[in-house]
Coordinates of C-alpha atoms in Angstrom, one line a residue:
Chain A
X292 CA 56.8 5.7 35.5
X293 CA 53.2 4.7 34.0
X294 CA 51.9 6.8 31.7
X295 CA 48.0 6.6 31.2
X296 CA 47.1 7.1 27.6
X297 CA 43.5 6.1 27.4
X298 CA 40.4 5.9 29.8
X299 CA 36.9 5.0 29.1
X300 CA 34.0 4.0 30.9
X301 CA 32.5 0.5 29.8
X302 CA 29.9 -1.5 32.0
X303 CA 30.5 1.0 34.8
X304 CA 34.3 0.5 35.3
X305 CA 36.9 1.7 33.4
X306 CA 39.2 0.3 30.4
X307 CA 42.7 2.4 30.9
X308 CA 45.6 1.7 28.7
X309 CA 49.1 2.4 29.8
X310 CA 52.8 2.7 28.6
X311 CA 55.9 2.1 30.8
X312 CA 59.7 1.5 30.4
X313 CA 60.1 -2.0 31.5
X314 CA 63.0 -3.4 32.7
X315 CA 62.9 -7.2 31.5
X316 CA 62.3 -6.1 27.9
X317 CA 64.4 -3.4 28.0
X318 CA 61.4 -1.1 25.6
X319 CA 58.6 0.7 26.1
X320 CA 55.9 -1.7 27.1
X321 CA 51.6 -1.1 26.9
X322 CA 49.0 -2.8 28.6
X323 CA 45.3 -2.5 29.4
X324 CA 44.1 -2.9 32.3
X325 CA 39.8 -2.9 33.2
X326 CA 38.8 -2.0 36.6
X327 CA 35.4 -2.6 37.7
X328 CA 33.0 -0.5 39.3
X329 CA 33.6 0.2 42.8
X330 CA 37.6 -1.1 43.0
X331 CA 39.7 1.6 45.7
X332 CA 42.3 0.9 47.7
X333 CA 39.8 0.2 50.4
X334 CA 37.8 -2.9 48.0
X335 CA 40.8 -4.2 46.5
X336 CA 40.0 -6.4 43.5
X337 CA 41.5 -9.8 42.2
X338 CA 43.1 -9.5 39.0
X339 CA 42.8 -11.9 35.6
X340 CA 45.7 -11.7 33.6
X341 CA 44.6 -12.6 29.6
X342 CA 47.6 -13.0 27.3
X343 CA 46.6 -12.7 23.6
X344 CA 47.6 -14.6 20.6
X345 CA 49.7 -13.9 17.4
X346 CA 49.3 -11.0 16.1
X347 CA 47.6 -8.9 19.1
X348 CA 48.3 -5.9 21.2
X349 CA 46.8 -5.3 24.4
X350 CA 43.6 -4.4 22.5
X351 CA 42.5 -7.5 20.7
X352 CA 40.6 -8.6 23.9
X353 CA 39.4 -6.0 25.1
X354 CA 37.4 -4.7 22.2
X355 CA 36.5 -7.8 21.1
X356 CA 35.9 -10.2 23.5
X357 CA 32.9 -8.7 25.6
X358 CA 34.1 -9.6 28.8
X359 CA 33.5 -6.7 30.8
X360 CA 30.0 -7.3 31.8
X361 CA 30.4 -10.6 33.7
X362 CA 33.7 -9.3 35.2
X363 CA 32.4 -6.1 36.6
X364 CA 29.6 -8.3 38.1
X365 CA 31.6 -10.5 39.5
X366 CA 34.1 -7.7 40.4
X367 CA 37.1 -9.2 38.4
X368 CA 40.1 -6.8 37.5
X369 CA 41.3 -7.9 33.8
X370 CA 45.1 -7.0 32.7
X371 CA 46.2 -7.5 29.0
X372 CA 49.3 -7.0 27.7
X373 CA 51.1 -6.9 24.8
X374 CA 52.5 -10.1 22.9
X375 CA 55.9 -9.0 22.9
X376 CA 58.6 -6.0 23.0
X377 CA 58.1 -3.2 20.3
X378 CA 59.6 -0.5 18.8
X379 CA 62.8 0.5 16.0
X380 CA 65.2 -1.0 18.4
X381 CA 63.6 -4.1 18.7
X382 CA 64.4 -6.9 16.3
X383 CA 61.6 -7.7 14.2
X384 CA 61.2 -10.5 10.8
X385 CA 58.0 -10.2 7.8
X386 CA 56.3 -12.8 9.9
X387 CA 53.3 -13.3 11.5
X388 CA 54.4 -16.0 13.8
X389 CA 58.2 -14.7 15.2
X390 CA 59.6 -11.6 16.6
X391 CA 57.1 -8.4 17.1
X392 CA 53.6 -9.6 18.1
X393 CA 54.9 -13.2 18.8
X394 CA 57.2 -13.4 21.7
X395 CA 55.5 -16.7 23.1
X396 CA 56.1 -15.7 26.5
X397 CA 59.4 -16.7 27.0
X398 CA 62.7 -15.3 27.9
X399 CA 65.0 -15.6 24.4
X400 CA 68.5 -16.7 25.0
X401 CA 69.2 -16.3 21.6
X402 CA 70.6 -13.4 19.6
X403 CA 69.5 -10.5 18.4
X404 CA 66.4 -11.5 20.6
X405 CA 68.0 -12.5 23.8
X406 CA 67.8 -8.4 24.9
X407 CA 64.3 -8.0 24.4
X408 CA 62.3 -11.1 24.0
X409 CA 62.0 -11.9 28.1
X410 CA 58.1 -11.4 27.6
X411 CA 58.1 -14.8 30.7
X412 CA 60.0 -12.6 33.0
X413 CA 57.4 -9.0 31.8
X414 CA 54.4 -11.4 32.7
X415 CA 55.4 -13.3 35.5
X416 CA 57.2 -10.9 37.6
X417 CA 57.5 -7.4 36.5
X418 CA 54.2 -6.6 35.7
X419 CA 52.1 -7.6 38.1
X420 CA 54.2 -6.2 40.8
X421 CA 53.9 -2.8 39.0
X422 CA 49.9 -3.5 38.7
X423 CA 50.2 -4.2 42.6
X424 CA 51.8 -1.1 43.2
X425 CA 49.4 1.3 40.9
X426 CA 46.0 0.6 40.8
X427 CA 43.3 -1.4 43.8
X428 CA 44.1 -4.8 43.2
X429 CA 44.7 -8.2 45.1
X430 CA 47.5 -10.1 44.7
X431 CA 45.2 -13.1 44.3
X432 CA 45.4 -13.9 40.7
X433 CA 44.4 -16.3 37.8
X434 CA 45.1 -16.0 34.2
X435 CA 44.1 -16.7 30.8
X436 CA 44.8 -16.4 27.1
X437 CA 44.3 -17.5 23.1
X438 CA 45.8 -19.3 21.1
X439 CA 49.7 -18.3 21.9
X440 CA 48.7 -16.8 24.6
X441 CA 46.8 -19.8 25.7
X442 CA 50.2 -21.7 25.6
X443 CA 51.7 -18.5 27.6
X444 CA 48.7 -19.1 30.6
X445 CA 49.0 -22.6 30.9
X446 CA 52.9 -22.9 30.9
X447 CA 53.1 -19.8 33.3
X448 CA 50.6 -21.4 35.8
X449 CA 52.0 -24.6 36.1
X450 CA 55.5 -23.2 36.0
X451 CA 54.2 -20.8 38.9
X452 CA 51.5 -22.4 40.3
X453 CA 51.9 -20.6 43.4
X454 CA 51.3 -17.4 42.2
X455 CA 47.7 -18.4 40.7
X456 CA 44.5 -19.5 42.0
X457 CA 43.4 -20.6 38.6
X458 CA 44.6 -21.3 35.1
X459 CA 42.1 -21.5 31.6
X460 CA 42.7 -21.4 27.5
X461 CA 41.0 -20.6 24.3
X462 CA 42.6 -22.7 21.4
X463 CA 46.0 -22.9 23.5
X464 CA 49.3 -24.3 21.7
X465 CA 49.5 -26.9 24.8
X466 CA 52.4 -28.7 23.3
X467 CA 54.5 -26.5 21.5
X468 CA 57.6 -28.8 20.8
X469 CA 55.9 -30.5 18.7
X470 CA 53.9 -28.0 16.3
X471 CA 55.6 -25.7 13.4
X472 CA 54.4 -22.5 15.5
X473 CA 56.1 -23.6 18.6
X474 CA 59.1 -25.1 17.2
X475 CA 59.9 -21.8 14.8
X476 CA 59.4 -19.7 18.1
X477 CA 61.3 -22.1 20.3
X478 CA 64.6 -22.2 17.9
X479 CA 64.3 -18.8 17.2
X480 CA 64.0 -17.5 20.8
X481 CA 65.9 -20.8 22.6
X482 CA 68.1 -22.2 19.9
X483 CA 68.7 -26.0 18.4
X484 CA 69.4 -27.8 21.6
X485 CA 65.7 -28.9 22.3
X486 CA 66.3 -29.8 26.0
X487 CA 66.3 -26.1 26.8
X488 CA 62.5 -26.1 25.3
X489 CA 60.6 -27.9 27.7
X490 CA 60.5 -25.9 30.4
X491 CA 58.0 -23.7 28.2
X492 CA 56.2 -26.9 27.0
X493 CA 52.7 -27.1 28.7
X494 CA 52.5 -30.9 27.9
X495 CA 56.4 -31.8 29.8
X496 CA 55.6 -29.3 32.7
X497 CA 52.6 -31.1 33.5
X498 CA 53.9 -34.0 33.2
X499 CA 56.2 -33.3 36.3
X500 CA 53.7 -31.3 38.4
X501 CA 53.3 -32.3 42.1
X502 CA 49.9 -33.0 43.1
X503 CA 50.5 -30.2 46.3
X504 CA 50.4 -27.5 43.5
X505 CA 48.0 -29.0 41.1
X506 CA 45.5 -25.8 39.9
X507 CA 42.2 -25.9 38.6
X508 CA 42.4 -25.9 34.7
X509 CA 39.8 -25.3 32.2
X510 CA 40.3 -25.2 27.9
X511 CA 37.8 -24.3 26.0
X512 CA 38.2 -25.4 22.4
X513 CA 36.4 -25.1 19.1
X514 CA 35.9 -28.4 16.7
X515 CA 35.8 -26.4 13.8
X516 CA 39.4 -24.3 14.1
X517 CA 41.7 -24.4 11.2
X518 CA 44.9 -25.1 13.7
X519 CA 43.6 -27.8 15.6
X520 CA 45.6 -30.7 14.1
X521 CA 48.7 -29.1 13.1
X522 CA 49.4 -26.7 15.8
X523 CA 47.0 -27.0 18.7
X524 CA 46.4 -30.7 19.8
X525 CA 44.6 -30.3 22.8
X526 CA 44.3 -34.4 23.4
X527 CA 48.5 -34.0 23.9
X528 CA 48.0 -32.4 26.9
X529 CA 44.4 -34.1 28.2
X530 CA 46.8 -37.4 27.9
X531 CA 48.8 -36.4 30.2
X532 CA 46.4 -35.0 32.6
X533 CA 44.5 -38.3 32.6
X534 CA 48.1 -40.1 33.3
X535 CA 48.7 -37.6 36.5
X536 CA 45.0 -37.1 37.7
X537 CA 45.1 -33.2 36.7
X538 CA 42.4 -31.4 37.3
X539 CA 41.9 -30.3 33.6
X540 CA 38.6 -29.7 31.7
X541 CA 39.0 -30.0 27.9
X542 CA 35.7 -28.4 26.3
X543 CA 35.1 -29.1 23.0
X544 CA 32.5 -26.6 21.4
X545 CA 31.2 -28.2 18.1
X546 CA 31.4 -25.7 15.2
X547 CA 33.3 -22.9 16.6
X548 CA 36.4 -21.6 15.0
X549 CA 39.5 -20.2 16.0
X550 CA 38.4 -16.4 16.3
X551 CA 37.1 -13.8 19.0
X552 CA 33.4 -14.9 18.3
X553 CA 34.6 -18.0 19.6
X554 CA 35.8 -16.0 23.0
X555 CA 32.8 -14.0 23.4
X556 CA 30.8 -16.9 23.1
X557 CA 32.4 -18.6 26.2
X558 CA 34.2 -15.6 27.9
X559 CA 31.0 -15.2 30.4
X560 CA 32.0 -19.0 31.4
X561 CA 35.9 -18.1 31.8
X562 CA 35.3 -15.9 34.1
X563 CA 32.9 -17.4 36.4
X564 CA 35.2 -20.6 36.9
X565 CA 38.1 -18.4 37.4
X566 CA 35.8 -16.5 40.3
X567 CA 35.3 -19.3 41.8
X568 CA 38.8 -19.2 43.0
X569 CA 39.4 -15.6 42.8
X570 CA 36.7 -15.6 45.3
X571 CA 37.6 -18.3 47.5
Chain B
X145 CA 23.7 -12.6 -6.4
X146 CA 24.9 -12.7 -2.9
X147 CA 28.1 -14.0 -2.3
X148 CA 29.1 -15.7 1.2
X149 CA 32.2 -14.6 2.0
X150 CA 32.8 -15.4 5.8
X151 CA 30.5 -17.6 8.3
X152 CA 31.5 -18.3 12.2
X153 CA 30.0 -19.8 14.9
X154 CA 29.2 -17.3 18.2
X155 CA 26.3 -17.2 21.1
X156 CA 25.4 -20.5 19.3
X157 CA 24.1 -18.5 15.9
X158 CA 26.2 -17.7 12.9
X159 CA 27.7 -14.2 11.9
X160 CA 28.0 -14.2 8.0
X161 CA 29.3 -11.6 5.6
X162 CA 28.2 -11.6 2.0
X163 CA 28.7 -9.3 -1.3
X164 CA 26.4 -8.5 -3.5
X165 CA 25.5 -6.2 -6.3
X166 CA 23.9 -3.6 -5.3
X167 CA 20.9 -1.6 -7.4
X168 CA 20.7 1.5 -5.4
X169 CA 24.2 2.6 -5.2
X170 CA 25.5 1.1 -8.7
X171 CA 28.4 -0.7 -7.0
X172 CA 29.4 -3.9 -4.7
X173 CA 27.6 -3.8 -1.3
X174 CA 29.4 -5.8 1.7
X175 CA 26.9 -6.5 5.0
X176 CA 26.6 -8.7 7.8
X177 CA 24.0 -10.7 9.2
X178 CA 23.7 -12.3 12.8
X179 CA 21.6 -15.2 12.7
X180 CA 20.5 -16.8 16.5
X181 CA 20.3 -20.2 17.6
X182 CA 17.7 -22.2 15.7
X183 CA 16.2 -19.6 13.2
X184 CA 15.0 -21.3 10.0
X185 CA 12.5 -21.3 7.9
X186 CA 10.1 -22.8 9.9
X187 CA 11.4 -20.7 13.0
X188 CA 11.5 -17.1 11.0
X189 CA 12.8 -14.1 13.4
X190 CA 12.6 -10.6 13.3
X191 CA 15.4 -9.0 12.5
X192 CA 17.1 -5.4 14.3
X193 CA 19.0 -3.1 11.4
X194 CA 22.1 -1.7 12.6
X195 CA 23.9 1.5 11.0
X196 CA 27.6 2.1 11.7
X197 CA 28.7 5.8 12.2
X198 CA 31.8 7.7 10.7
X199 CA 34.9 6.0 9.0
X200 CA 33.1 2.2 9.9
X201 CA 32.0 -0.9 8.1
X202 CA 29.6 -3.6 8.4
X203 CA 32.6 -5.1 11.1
X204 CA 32.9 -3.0 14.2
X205 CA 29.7 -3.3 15.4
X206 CA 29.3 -7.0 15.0
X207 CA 33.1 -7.3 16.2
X208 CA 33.1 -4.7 19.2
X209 CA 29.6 -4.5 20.8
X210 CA 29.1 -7.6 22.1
X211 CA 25.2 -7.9 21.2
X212 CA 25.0 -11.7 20.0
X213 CA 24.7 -13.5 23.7
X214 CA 21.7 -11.5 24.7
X215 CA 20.2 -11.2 20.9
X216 CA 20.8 -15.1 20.7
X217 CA 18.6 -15.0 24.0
X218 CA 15.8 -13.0 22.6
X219 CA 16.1 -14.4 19.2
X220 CA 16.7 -11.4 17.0
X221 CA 18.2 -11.3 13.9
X222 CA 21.0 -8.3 13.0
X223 CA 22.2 -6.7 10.2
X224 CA 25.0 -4.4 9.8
X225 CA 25.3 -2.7 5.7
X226 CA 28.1 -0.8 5.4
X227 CA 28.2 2.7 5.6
X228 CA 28.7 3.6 2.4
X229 CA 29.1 3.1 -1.4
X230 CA 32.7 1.4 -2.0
X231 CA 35.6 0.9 -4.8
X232 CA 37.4 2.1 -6.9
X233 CA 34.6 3.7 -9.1
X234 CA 32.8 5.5 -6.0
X235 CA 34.2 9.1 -5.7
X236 CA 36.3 9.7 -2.7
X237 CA 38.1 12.8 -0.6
X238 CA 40.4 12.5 1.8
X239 CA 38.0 13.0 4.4
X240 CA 37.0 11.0 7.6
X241 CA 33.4 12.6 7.5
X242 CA 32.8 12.6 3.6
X243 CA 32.2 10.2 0.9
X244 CA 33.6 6.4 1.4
X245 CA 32.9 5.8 5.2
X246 CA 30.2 8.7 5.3
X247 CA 26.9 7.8 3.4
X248 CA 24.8 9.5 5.6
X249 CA 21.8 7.4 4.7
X250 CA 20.5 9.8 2.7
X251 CA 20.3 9.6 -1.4
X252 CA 22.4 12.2 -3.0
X253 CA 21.3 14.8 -5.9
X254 CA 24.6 16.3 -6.2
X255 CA 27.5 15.1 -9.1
X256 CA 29.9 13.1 -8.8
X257 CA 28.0 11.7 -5.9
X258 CA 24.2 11.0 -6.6
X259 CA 25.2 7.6 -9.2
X260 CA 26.4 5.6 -5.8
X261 CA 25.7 7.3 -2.7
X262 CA 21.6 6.5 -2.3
X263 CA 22.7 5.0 1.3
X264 CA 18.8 5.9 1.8
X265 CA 17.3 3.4 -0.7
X266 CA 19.8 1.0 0.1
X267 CA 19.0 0.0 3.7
X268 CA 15.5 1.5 3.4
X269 CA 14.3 -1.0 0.3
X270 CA 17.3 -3.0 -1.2
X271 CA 18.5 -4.3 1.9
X272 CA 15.4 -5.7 3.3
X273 CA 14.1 -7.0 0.4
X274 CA 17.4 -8.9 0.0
X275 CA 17.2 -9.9 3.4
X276 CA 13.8 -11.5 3.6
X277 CA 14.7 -13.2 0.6
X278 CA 17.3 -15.2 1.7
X279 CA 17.3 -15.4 5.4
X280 CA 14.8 -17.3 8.0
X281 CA 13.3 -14.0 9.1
X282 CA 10.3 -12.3 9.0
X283 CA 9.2 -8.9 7.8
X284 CA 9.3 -7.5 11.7
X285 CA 12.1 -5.1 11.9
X286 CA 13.4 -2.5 14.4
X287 CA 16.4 0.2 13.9
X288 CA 19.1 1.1 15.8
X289 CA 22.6 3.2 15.3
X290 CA 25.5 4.9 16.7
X291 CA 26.5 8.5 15.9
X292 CA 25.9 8.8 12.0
X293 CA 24.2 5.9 11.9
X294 CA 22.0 7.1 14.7
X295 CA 20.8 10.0 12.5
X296 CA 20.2 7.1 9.8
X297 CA 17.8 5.2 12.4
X298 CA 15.9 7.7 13.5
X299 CA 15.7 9.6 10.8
X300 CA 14.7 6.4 8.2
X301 CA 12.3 5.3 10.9
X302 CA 10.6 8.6 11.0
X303 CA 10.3 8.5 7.8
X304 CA 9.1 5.3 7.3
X305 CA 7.0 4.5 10.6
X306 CA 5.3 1.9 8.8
X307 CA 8.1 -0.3 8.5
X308 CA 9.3 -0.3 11.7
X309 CA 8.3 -1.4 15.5
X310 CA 10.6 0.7 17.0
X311 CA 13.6 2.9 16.9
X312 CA 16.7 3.4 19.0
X313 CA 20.5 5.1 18.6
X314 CA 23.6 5.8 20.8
X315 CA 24.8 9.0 20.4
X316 CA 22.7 10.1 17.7
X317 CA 23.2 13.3 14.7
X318 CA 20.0 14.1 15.8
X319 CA 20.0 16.9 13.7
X320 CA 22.4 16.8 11.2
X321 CA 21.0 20.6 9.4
X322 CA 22.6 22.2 12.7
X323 CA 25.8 20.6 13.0
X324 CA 28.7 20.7 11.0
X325 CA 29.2 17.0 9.9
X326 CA 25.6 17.5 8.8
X327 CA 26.1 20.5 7.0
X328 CA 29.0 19.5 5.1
X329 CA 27.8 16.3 4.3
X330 CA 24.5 17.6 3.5
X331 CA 25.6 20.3 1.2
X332 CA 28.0 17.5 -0.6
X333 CA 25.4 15.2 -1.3
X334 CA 22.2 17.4 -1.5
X335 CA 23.7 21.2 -2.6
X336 CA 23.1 24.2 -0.9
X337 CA 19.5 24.8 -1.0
X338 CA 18.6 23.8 2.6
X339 CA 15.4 23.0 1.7
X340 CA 15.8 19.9 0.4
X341 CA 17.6 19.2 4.0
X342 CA 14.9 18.9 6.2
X343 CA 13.7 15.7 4.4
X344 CA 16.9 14.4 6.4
X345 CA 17.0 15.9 9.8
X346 CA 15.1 14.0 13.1
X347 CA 14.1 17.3 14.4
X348 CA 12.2 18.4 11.2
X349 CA 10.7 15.1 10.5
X350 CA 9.6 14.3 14.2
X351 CA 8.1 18.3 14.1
X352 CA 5.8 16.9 11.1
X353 CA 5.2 13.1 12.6
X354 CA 1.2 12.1 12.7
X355 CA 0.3 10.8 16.4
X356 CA -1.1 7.8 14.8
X357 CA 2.6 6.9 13.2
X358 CA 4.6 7.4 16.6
X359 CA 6.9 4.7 17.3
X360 CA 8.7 4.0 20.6
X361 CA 12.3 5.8 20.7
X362 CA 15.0 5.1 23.1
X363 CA 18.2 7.0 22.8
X364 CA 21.4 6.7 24.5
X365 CA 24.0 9.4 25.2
X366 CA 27.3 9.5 27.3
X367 CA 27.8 12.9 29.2
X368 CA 31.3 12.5 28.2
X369 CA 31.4 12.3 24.9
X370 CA 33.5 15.0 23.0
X371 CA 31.2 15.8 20.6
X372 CA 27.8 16.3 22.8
X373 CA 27.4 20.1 22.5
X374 CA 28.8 20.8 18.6
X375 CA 27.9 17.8 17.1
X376 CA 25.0 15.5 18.2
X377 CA 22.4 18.1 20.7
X378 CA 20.0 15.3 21.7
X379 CA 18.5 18.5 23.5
X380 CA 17.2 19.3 20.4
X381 CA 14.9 16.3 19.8
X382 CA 13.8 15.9 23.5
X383 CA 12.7 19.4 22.6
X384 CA 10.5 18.4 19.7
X385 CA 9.4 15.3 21.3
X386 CA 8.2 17.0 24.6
X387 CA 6.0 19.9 22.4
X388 CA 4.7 16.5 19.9
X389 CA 4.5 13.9 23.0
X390 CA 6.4 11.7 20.9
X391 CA 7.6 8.4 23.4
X392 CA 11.2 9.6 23.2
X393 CA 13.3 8.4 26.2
X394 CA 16.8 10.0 26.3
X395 CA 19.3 8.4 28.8
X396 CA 21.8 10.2 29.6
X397 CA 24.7 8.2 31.2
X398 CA 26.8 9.6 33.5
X399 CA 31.2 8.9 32.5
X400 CA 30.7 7.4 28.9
X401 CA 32.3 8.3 25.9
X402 CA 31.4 8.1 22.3
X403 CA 32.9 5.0 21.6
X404 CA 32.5 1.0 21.3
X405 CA 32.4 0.5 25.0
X406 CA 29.6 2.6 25.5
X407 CA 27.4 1.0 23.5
X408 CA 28.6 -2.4 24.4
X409 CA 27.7 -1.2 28.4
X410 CA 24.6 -0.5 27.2
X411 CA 23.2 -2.6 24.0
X412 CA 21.9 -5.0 25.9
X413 CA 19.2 -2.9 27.2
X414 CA 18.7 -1.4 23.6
X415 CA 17.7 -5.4 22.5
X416 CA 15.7 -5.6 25.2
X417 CA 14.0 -2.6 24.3
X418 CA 13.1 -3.9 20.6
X419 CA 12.3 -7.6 22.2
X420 CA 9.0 -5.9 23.2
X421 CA 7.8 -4.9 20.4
X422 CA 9.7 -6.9 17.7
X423 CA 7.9 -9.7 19.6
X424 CA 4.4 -8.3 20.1

């Protein structure tokens, strides 16, 4: 059962947040989800999907980003939800970077985490068949994020590539075997044995895409962000893309940092690549 | 001296924070300044004051409106003070709608509060001095606000129509001496003696405002907004304005709310509205 806990006008759609009992993370999950103007059931809308970064909850984007003016122009549904299972029975750590608001959008095989920390399977599967089921949308789909949640589009689209038209990033962790956030996560959720990693690594999954599924990719990335070296490296993954001909745009915007005044200078852009497809 | 605290990149400008000690209200002063693409001092732009309503600082409107794409377009400067005195040394109450987070914009007479809270002074004289001091802008300046700071807008421009090309506000106190966030704050800061009120309220000041002084006004009001009828009465103004012809426009917009998305549907239009004359 959805239960609606917020609804506001903005750009004349509507910005509706929502709690639910979900079944891959076994906890009571929120998300927010933007309709624009004119969506029914009889002008079904195609649907974004933006996963968020460390730290965030469903609302990080949407108050911050400014998004909602291009999308309800271009008549673009937008779903965000949380970065991870919440609540007292959920295990949590003093961290910024593991557990509660950092579940890197996998499925934990690990314990205590293994129970609730299948944020993959919320994303991929569960969710947007609920959001199919409950409000005027398309199944067409494309999806984006920040940061972690950058990390979480990119893997999910070319572990899925099926179920997207479209795949883009802000500051994405594109290669997260190989940076401390990634490799904290990745033992944490997945344990020592580091073969059971890359099938979350953006980098290795590319590197075995088939061109049949290949997707149109676009990263949008500032020169001037504090985790570019250590835990971002973009050119990781741009290597491989040159090595198998993937359609991926690296953009890097001189000056820009790692924060949402770097989203909402390049959101407008986001969306009208990903509408494009949406569209097509 | 003002201290720089933060700077970012976004819409190609720069959003900076900076401290300093302020005069007016005896204590340290945070603001916020958006600066657009290519201002300098041989490029000097006008420059559109913002005032934040109830419990906010100079953060959520330069964080949640999503005004720097379009102001980077136009070429207007913002800037955000807080709302209030701050620290340990200002007086406090437990109170969302009094003291810390509730200046008002006016200057208090009343103990403990007329050392700090001359919110009035501050944004009317301090702040703009400061400004065109140390920022590629000219002396042009327009006013705008949301809710509290609404009342601050149109009541500072009314007062000070000299100083000002034009006025605006989203869900505007219009006339704080009727309601009863006026009237507490009022009697807090300024006593009981409502005459010394009126020097305060849009409704009395706009009664007494010389044709000659009249500035354009646009105000912005969702239908839905839960405190319409006890707390803001824009009726009251378009009442005033219609027996003074003042150039008032109230929109009222059908579905909206009283928060952050409403005036991120609609601040675009309110920069646009100031373009005219700020660039006349």
């Amino acid at each position: 059962m959805l239960e609606n806990i917020s609804s506001v006008k903005v750009s004349g759609g509507w910005h509706k947040q929502y709690t639910h009992s979900a079944v891959s993370t076994h906890c009571t999950m929120r998300f927010a989800v933007f309709l624009p103007p004119g969506a029914s059931e009889s002008n079904k809308v195609p649907v974004l999907y933006w996963l968020s970064g460390l730290t965030c909850t469903d609302e990080n984007f949407m108050q911050k980003a400014g998004a909602f003016k291009k999308a309800a122009e271009l008549g673009i549904a937008i779903v965000a939800p949380d970065t991870s299972p919440r609540g007292d029975n959920v295990p949590n750590e003093d961290s910024y970077d593991f557990a509660q608001g950092a579940g890197f959008y996998v499925n934990a095989t690990q314990a205590p985490y293994n129970t609730h920390f299948n944020m993959y399977d919320y994303v991929v599967n569960e969710l947007p068949a609920l959001i199919e089921q409950h409000f005027p949308v398309t199944s067409t789909k494309a999806i984006s994020g920040h940061s972690m949640g950058g990390h979480g589009a990119l893997m999910i689209a070319l572990k899925n590539p099926q179920d997207y038209v479209s795949a883009s990033a802000f500051s994405p962790i594109v290669n997260p075997i190989n940076c401390p956030w990634g490799v904290k996560a990745f033992t944490g959720y997945l344990g020592a044995d580091k073969t059971t990693w890359a099938q979350y690594d953006s980098c290795k999954l590319m590197a075995k895409a088939e061109q049949s599924n290949y997707l149109p990719m676009l990263v949008s990335q500032g020169d001037a962000d504090n985790f570019l070296d250590e835990q971002l490296k973009p050119q990781n993954l741009v290597a491989v893309a040159k090595q198998k001909d993937y359609p991926l745009t690296l953009e890097m915007q001189t000056g820009y940092d790692h924060s949402y005044f770097f989203i909402s200078s390049f959101i407008d852009q986001h969306l009208v690549f990903h509408h494009q497809y949406l569209s097509a």
